[in-house]
Short mmCIF file of C-alpha atoms and ligand atoms in Angstrom, two decimals:
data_model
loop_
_atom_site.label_atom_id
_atom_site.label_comp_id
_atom_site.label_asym_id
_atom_site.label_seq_id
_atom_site.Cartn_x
_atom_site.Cartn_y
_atom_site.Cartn_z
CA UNK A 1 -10.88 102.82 -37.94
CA UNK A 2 -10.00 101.20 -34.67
CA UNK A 3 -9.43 97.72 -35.50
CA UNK A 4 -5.61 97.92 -36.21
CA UNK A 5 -3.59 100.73 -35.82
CA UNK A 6 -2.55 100.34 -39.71
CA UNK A 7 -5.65 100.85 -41.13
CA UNK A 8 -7.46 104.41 -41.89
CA UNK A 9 -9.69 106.30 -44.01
CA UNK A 10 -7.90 109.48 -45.47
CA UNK A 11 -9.50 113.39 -46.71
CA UNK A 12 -10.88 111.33 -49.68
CA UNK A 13 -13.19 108.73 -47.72
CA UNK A 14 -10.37 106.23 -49.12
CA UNK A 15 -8.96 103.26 -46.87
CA UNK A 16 -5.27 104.15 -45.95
CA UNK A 17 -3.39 100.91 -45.10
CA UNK A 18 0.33 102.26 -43.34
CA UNK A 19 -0.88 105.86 -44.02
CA UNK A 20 -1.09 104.90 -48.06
CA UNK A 21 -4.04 105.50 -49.87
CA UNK A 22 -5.38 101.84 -51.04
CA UNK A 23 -6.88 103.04 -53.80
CA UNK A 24 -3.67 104.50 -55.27
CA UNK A 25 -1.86 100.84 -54.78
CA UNK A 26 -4.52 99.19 -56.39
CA UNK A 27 -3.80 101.43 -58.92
CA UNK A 28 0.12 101.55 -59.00
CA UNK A 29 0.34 97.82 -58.85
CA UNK A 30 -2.72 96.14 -60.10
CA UNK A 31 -5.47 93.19 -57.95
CA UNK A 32 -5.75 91.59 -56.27
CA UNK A 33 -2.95 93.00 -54.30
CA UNK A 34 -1.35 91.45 -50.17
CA UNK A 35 0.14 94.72 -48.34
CA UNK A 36 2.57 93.73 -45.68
CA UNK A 37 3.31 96.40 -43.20
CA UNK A 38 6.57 95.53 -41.67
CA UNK A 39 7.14 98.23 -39.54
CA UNK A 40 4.06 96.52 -37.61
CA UNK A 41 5.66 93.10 -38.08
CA UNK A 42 8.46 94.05 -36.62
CA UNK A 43 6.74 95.61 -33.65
CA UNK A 44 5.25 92.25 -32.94
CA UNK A 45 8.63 90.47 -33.06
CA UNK A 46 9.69 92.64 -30.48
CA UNK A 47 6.61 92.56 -28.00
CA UNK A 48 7.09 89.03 -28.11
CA UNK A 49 10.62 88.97 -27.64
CA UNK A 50 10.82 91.39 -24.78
CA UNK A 51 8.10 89.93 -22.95
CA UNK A 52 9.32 86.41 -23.37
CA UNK A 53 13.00 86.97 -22.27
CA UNK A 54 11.15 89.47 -18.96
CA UNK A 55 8.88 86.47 -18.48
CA UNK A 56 10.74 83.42 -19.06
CA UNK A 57 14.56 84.34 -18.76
CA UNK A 58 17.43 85.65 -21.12
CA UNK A 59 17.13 82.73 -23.08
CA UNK A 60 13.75 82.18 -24.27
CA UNK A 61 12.94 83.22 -27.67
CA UNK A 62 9.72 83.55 -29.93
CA UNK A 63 10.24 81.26 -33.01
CA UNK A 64 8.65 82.84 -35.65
CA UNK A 65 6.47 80.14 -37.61
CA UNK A 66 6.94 80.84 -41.40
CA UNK A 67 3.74 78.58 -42.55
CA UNK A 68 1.66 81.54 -41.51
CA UNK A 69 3.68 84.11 -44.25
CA UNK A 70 6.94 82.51 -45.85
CA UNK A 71 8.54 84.45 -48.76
CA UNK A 72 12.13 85.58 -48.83
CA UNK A 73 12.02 88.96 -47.49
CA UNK A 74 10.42 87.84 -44.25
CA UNK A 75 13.46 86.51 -43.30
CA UNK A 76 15.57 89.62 -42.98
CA UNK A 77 13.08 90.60 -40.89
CA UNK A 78 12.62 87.82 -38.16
CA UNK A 79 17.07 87.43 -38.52
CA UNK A 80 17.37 91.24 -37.83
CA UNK A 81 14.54 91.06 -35.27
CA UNK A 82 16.72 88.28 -33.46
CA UNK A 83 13.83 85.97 -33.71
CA UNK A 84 14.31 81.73 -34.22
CA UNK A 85 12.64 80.51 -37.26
CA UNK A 86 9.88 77.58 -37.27
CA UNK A 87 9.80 75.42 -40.95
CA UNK A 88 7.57 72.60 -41.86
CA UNK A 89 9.23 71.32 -45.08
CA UNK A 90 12.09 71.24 -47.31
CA UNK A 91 10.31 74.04 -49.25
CA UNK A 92 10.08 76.85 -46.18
CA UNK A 93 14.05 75.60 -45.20
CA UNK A 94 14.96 76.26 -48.70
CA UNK A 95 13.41 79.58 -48.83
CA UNK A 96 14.59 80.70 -45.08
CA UNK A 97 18.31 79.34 -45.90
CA UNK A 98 18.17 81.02 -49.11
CA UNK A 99 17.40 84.14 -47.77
CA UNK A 100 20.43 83.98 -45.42
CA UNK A 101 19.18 82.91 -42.27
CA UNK A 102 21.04 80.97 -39.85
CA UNK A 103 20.29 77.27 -39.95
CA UNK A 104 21.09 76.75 -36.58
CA UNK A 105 18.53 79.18 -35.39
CA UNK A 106 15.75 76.92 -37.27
CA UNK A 107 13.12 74.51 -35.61
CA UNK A 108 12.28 71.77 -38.68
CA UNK A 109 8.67 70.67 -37.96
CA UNK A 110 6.50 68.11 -39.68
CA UNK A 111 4.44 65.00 -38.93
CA UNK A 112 5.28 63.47 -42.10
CA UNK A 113 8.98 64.05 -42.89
CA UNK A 114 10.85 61.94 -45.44
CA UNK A 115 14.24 60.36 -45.39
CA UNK A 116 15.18 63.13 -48.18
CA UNK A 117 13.37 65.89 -45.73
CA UNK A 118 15.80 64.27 -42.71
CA UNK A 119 18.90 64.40 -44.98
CA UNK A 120 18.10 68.00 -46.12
CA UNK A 121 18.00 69.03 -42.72
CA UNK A 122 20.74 67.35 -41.46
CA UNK A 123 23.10 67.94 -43.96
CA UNK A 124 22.03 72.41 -44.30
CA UNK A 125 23.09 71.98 -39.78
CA UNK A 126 19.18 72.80 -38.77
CA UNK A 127 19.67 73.85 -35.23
CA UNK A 128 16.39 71.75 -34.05
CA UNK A 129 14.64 68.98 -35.60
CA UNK A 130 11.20 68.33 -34.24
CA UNK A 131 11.07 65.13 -33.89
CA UNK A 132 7.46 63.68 -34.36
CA UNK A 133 7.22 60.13 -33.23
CA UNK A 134 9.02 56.31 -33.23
CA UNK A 135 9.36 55.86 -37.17
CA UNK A 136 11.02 59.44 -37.70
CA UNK A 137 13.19 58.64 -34.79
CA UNK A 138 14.57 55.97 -36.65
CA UNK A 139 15.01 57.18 -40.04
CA UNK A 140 16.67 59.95 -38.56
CA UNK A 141 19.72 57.85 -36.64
CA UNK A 142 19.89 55.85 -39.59
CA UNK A 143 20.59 59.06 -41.34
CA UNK A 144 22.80 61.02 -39.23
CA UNK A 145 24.70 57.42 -38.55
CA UNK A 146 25.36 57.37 -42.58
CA UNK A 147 26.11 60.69 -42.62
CA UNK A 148 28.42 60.51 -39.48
CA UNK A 149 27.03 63.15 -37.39
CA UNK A 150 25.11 63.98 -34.82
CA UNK A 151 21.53 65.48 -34.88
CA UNK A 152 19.99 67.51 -32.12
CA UNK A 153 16.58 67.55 -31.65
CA UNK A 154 13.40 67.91 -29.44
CA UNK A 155 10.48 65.84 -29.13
CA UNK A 156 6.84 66.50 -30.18
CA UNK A 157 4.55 65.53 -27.16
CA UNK A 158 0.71 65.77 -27.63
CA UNK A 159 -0.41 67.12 -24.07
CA UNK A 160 -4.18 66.06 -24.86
CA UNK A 161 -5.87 69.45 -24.73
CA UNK A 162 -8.85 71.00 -26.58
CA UNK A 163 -8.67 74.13 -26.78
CA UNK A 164 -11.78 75.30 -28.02
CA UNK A 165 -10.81 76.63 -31.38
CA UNK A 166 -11.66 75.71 -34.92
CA UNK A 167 -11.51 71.74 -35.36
CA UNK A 168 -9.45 71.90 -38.33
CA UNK A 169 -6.73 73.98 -36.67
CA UNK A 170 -6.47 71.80 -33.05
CA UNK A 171 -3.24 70.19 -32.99
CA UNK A 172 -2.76 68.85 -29.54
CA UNK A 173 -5.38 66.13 -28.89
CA UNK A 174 -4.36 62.67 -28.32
CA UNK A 175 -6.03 61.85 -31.53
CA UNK A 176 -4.22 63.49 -33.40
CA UNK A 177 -1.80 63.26 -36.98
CA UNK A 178 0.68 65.22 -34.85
CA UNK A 179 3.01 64.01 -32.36
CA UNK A 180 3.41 61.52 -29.44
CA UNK A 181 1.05 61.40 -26.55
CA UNK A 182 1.60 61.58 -22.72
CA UNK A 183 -1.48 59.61 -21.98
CA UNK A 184 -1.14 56.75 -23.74
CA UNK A 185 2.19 56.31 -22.10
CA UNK A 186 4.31 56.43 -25.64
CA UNK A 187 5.75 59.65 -24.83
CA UNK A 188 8.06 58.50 -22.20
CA UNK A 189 8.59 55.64 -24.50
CA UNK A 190 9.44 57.60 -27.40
CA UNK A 191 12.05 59.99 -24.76
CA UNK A 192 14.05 57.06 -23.29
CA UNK A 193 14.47 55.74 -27.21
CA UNK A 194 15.78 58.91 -27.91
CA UNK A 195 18.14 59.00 -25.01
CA UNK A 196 19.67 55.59 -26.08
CA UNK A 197 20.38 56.79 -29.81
CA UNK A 198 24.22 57.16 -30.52
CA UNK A 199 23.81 60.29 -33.14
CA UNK A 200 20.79 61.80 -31.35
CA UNK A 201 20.86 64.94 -29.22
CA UNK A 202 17.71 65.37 -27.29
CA UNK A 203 17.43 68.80 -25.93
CA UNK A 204 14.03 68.92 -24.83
CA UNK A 205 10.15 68.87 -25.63
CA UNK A 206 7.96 70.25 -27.75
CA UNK A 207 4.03 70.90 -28.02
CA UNK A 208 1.14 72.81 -29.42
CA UNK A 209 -1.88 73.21 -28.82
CA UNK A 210 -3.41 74.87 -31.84
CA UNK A 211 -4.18 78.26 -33.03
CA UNK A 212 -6.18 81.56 -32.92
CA UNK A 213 -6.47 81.00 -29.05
CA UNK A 214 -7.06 84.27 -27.02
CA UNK A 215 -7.15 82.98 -23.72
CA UNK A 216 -4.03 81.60 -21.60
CA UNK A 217 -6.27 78.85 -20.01
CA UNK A 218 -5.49 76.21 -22.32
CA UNK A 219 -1.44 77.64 -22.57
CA UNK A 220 -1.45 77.12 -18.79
CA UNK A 221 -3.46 74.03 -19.07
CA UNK A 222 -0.17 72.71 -21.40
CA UNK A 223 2.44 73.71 -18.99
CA UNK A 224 0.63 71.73 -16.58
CA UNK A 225 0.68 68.56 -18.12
CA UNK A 226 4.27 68.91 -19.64
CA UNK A 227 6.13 70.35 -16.38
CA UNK A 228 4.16 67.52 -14.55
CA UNK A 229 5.45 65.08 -17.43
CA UNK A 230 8.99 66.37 -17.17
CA UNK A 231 9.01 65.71 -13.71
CA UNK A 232 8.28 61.81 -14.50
CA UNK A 233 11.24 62.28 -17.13
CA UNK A 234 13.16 63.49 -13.96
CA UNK A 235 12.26 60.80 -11.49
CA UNK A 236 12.24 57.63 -14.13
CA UNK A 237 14.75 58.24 -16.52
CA UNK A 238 16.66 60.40 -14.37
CA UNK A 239 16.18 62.60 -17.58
CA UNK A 240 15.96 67.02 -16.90
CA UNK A 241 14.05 68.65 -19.64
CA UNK A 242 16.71 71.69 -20.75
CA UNK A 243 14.06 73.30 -23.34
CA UNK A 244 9.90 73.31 -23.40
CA UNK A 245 9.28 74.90 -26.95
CA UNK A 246 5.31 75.86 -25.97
CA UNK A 247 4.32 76.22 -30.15
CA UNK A 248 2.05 78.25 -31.72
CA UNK A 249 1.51 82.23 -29.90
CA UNK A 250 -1.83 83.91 -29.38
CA UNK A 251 -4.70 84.69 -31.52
CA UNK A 252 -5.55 87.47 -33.66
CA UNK A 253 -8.55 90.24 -33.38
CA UNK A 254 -9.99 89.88 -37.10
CA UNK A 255 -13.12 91.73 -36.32
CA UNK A 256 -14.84 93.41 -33.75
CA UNK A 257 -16.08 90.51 -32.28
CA UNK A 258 -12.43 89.47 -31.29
CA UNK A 259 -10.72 90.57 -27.85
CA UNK A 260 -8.27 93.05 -27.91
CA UNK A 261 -5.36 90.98 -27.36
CA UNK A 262 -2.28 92.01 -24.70
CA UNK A 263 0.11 89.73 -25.21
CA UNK A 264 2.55 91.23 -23.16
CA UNK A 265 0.32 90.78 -20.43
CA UNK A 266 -0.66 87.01 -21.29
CA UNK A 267 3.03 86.25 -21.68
CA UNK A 268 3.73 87.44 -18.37
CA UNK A 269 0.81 85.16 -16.70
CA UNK A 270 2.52 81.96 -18.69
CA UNK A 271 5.83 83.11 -16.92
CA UNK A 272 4.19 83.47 -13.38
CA UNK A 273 2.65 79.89 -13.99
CA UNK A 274 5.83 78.66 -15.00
CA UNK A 275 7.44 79.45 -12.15
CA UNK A 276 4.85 78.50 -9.94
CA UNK A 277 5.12 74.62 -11.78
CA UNK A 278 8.48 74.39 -11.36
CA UNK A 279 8.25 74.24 -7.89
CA UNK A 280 5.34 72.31 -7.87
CA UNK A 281 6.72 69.75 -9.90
CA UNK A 282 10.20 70.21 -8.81
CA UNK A 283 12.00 70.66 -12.03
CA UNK A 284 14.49 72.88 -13.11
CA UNK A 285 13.15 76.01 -15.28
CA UNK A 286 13.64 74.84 -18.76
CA UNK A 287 14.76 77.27 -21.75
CA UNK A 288 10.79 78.51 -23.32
CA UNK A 289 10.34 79.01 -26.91
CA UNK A 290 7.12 80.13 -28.91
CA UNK A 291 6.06 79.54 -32.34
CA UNK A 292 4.33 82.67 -33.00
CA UNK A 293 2.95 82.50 -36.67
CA UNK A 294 0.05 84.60 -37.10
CA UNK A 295 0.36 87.16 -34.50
CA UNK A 296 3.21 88.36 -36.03
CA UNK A 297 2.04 88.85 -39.31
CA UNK A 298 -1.88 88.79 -39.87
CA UNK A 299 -2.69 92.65 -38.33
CA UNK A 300 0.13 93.70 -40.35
CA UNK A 301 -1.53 92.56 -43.66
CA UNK A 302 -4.74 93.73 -46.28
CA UNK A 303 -5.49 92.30 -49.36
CA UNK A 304 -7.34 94.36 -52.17
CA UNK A 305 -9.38 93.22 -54.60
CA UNK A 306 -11.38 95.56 -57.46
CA UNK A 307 -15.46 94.92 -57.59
CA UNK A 308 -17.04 93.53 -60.65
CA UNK A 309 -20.16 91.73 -60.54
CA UNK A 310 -22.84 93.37 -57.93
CA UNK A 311 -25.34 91.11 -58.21
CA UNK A 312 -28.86 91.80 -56.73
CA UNK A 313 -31.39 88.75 -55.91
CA UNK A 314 -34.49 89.97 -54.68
CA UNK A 315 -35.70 87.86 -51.72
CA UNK A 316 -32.45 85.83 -51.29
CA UNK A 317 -29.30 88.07 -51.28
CA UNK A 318 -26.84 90.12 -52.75
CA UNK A 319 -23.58 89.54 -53.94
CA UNK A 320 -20.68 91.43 -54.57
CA UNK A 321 -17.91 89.60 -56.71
CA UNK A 322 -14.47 90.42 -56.43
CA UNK A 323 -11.19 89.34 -58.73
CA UNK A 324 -9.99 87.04 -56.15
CA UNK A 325 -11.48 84.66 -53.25
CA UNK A 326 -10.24 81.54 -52.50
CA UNK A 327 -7.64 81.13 -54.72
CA UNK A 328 -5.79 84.02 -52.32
CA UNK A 329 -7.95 83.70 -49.45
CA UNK A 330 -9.08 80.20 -48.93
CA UNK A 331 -9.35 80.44 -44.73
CA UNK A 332 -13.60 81.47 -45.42
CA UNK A 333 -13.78 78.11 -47.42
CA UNK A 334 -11.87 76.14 -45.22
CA UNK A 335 -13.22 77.35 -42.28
CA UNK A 336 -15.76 80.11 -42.26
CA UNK A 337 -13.42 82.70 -40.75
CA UNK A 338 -14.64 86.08 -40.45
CA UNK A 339 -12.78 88.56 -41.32
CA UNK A 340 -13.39 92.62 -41.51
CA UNK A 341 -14.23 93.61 -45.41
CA UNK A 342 -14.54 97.34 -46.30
CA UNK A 343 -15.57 99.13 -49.44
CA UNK A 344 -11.95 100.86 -49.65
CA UNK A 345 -13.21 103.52 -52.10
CA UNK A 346 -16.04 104.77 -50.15
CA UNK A 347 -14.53 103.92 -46.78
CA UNK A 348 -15.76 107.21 -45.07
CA UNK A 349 -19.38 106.26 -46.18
CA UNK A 350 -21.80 103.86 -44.26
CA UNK A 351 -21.94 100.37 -44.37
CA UNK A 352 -25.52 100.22 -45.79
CA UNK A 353 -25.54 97.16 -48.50
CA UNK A 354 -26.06 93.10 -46.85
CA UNK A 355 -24.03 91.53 -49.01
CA UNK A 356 -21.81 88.44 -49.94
CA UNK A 357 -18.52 88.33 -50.50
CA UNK A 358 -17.86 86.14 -53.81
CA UNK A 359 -14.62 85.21 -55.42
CA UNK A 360 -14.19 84.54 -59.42
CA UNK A 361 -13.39 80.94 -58.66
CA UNK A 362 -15.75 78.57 -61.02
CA UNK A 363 -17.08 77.01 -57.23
CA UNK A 364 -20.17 78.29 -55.16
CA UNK A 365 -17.80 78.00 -51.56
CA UNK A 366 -15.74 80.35 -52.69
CA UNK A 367 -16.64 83.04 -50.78
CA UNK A 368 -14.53 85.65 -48.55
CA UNK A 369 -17.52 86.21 -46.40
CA UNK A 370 -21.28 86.20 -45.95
CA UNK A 371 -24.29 88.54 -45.06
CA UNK A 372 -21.41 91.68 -44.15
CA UNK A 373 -22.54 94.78 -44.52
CA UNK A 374 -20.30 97.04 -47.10
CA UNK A 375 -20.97 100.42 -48.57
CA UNK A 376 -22.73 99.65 -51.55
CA UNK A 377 -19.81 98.97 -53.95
CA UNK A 378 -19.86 100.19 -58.05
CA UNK A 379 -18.37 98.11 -60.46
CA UNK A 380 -14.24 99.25 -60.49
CA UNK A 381 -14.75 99.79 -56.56
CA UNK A 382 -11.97 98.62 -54.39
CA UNK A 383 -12.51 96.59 -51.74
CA UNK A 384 -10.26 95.31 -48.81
CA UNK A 385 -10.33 92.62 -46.71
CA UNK A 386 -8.16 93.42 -43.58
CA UNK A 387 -5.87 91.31 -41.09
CA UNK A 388 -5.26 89.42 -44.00
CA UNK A 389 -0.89 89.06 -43.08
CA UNK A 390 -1.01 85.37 -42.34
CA UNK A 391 -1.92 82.39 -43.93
CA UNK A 392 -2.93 84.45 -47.41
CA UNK A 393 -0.25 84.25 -49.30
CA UNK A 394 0.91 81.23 -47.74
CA UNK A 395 -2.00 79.27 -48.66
CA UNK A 396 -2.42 80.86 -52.18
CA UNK A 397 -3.08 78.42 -55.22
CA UNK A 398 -3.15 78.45 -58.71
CA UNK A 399 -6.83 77.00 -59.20
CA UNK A 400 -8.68 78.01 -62.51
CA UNK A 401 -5.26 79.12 -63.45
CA UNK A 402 -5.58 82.59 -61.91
CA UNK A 403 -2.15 83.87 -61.26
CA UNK A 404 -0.73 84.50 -57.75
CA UNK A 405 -1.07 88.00 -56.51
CA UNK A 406 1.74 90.15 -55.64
CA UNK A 407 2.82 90.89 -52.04
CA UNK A 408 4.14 95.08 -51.36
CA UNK A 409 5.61 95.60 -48.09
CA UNK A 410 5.20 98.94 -46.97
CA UNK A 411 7.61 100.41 -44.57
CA UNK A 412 7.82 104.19 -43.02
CA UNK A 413 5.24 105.15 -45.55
CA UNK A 414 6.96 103.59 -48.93
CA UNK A 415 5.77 100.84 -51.01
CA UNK A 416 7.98 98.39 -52.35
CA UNK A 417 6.95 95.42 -54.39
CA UNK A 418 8.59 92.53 -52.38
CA UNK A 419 7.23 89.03 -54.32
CA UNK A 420 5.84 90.25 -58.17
CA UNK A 421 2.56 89.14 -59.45
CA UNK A 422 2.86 85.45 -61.37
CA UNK A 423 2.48 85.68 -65.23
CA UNK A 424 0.73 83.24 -67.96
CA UNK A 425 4.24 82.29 -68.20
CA UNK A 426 4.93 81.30 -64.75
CA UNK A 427 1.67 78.72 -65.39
CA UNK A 428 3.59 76.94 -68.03
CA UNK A 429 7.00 77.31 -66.67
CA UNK A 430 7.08 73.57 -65.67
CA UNK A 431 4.77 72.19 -68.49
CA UNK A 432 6.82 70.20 -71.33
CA UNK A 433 5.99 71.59 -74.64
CA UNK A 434 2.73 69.78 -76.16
CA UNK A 435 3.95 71.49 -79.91
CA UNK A 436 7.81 69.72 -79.41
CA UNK A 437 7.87 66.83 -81.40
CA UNK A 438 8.87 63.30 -80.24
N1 LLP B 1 3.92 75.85 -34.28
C1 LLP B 1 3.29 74.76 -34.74
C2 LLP B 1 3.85 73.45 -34.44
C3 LLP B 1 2.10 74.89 -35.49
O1 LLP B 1 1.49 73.80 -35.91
C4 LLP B 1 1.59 76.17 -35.77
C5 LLP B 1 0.39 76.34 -36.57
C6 LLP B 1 2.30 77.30 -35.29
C7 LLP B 1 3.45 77.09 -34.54
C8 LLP B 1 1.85 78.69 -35.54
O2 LLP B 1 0.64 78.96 -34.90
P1 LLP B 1 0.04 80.46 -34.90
O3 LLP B 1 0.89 81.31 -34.00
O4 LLP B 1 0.10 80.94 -36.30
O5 LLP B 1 -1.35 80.30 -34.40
N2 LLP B 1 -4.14 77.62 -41.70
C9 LLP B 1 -4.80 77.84 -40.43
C10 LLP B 1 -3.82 77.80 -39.30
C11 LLP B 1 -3.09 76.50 -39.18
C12 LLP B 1 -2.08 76.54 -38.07
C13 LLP B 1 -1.24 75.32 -38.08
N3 LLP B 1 -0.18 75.34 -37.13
C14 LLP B 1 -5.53 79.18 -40.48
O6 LLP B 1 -5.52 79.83 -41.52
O7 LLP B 1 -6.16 79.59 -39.50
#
């Protein structure tokens, strides 16, 4: 198999995921099953950071962006990798804190953070907190005022750029939930407030973009507009942007379809444009970060599920129903992303049966995919979706009740069960007891 250089088919015919046979997890530790090679995460950590500190200087660092995959053990990972960590709420600052990593070395995103968010933040030392408009900027003096310290922080700018990506995953148009805009002028409102704040720090910019973007058009396109806005910063508030935090890194290949991706070689061109703006725009180089999420951890993932319904409807179409979908999967729902799906029992054999993908949810949309073509799968089959690292597990839910599958990270050819499957228990745990009296 070519797609990823994790995935295989072995003597058997079987799909090999890390050089294990898939069928023999399924087996060991039940479906449907997320497989997390970390070797391969951590490969990605380091193209990223080596090519960022070649391209950008010493300092720059990738960020790594835990909404895409955030459980404990990722952590150790991205701290050991010497990687910055991106969190979007209380919940992923929690976890990341928990799991021993540096607070200081944290970005705390969010369009929407409350006062008790602010406080958390301020009080666990968060290195960064992104701050994402007027009313935050407030609440968050207020707070470091009452707690009698001071916060540092960058700003989130919305550069007012479509990138021609998926609508729901666009981030930095003007209209937008997400940040403060250049063209409407109340960016350079929003940084000459936070300049005059007594407990503020303002240490630079932020913005995104949005996400599964192969090309570095729009990326260029963004360092445009904010090297040309930090040059305003310069000349009317006398202001010099220290740090540009760029957001979100490059897209992934799911399926053929996709570019092969070099993103040591699209890194580079960001750093040659970088330097090229500076001068342009006559500003000092500032300090770049990325928030790479999903290139870090989606080609480094699989998820298996077992076949049970094959279901045959002459004139209209097959499908092939699998004991997940959407309730570990939901990106196909949300938005129709295609992914690579393989019989993982008959792997070796030819794709040879049109077929849908169907999940066990009590909803038609929940689907993994449409009109694929799989080898024709038995009941008890497995079957694999691939380039499944990011936003799986993160986006998991507990709809219908079906418990949350288990994550194994695999690592120089072991298994080891890193987050356990949830139990009927854990889907009472917080329920009071109906049969208590009173
Ligand atoms: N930084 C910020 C501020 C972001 O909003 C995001 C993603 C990232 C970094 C990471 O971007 P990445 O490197 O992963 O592309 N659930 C959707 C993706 C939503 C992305 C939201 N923000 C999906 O499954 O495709």
């Amino acid at each position: 198999m070519v797609l990823h250089s994790i995935y295989d088919i072995n003597e058997k015919g079987h799909l090999t995921v890390s050089g294990l046979d898939s069928t023999e997890l399924a087996k060991e530790y039940g479906t449907p099953l997320y497989l997390l090679d970390t070797d391969h995460v951590r490969k990605m950590c380091r193209t990223y950071k080596e090519a960022m500190e070649e391209s950008f200087g010493s300092d720059s660092k990738p960020v790594y962006a835990g909404k895409a995959l955030c459980y404990s053990g990722i952590y150790k990972i991205i701290k050991d990798e010497g990687l910055y960590a991106d969190c979007v709420s209380s919940g992923e600052l929690y976890i990341a804190t928990k799991a021993g990593f540096d607070p200081e070395h944290i970005f705390f995103h969010g369009n929407n953070k409350t006062d008790e968010d602010l406080r958390y933040a301020a009080v666990l030392g968060i290195g960064h907190i992104v701050v994402d408009g007027d009313d935050e900027l407030d609440a968050l003096e207020a707070i470091a005022s009452n707690l009698g310290t001071n916060v540092h922080i960058i700003l989130r700018i919305t550069p007012g750029i479509d990138p021609h990506t998926h609508k729901k995953i666009i981030t930095g148009n003007v209209d937008s939930k997400f940040g403060t805009a250049i063209k409407t002028g109340q960016a350079k409102e929003i940084v000459k407030k936070a300049l005059s704040k007594k407990n503020i720090i303002l240490d630079g910019l932020h913005c995104h973009i949005g996400s599964q973007i192969f090309e570095t058009e729009p990326f260029v396109d963004a360092l445009d507009i904010m090297i040309k806005f930090m040059s305003e910063l310069k000349k009317d508030l006398g202001y010099e942007t220290s740090l540009l935090n760029l957001g979100g890194g490059f897209g992934v290949r799911y399926t053929e379809k996709d570019p092969v991706i070099n993103y040591t070689a699209n890194i580079e061109k960001l750093g040659e444009e970088l330097s090229r703006l500076c001068l342009l725009y006559d500003v000092r180089k500032p300090v770049i970060y990325m928030e790479p999420g999903r290139s870090i951890v989606a080609a480094a993932g699989a998820t298996l599920y077992t076949c049970g319904t094959v279901k045959e409807i002459p004139g209209f179409r097959n499908y092939v129903s699998v004991d997940g979908g959407m309730t570990d999967d939901p990106r196909y729902t949300l938005y129709q992303s295609e992914y690579t799906i393989v019989n993982a029992t008959k792997a070796g054999e030819e794709a040879d049966f049109e077929c849908t993908i169907s999940g066990r949810c009590c909803e038609s949309g929940d689907l993994l995919a449409e009109n694929i073509k799989i080898r024709k799968p038995s009941r008890g089959d497995i079957i694999a979706t691939l380039v499944t690292g990011a936003y799986n597990y993160s986006m998991a839910s507990n709809y219908n009740m079906i418990p949350r599958a288990p994550l194994v990270e695999i690592s120089r050819g072991k298994a080891n069960l890193a987050v356990r499957r949830e139990t009927f228990e854990d889907l009472i745990s917080r329920d009071a007891d109906p049969t208590k009296k009173g």
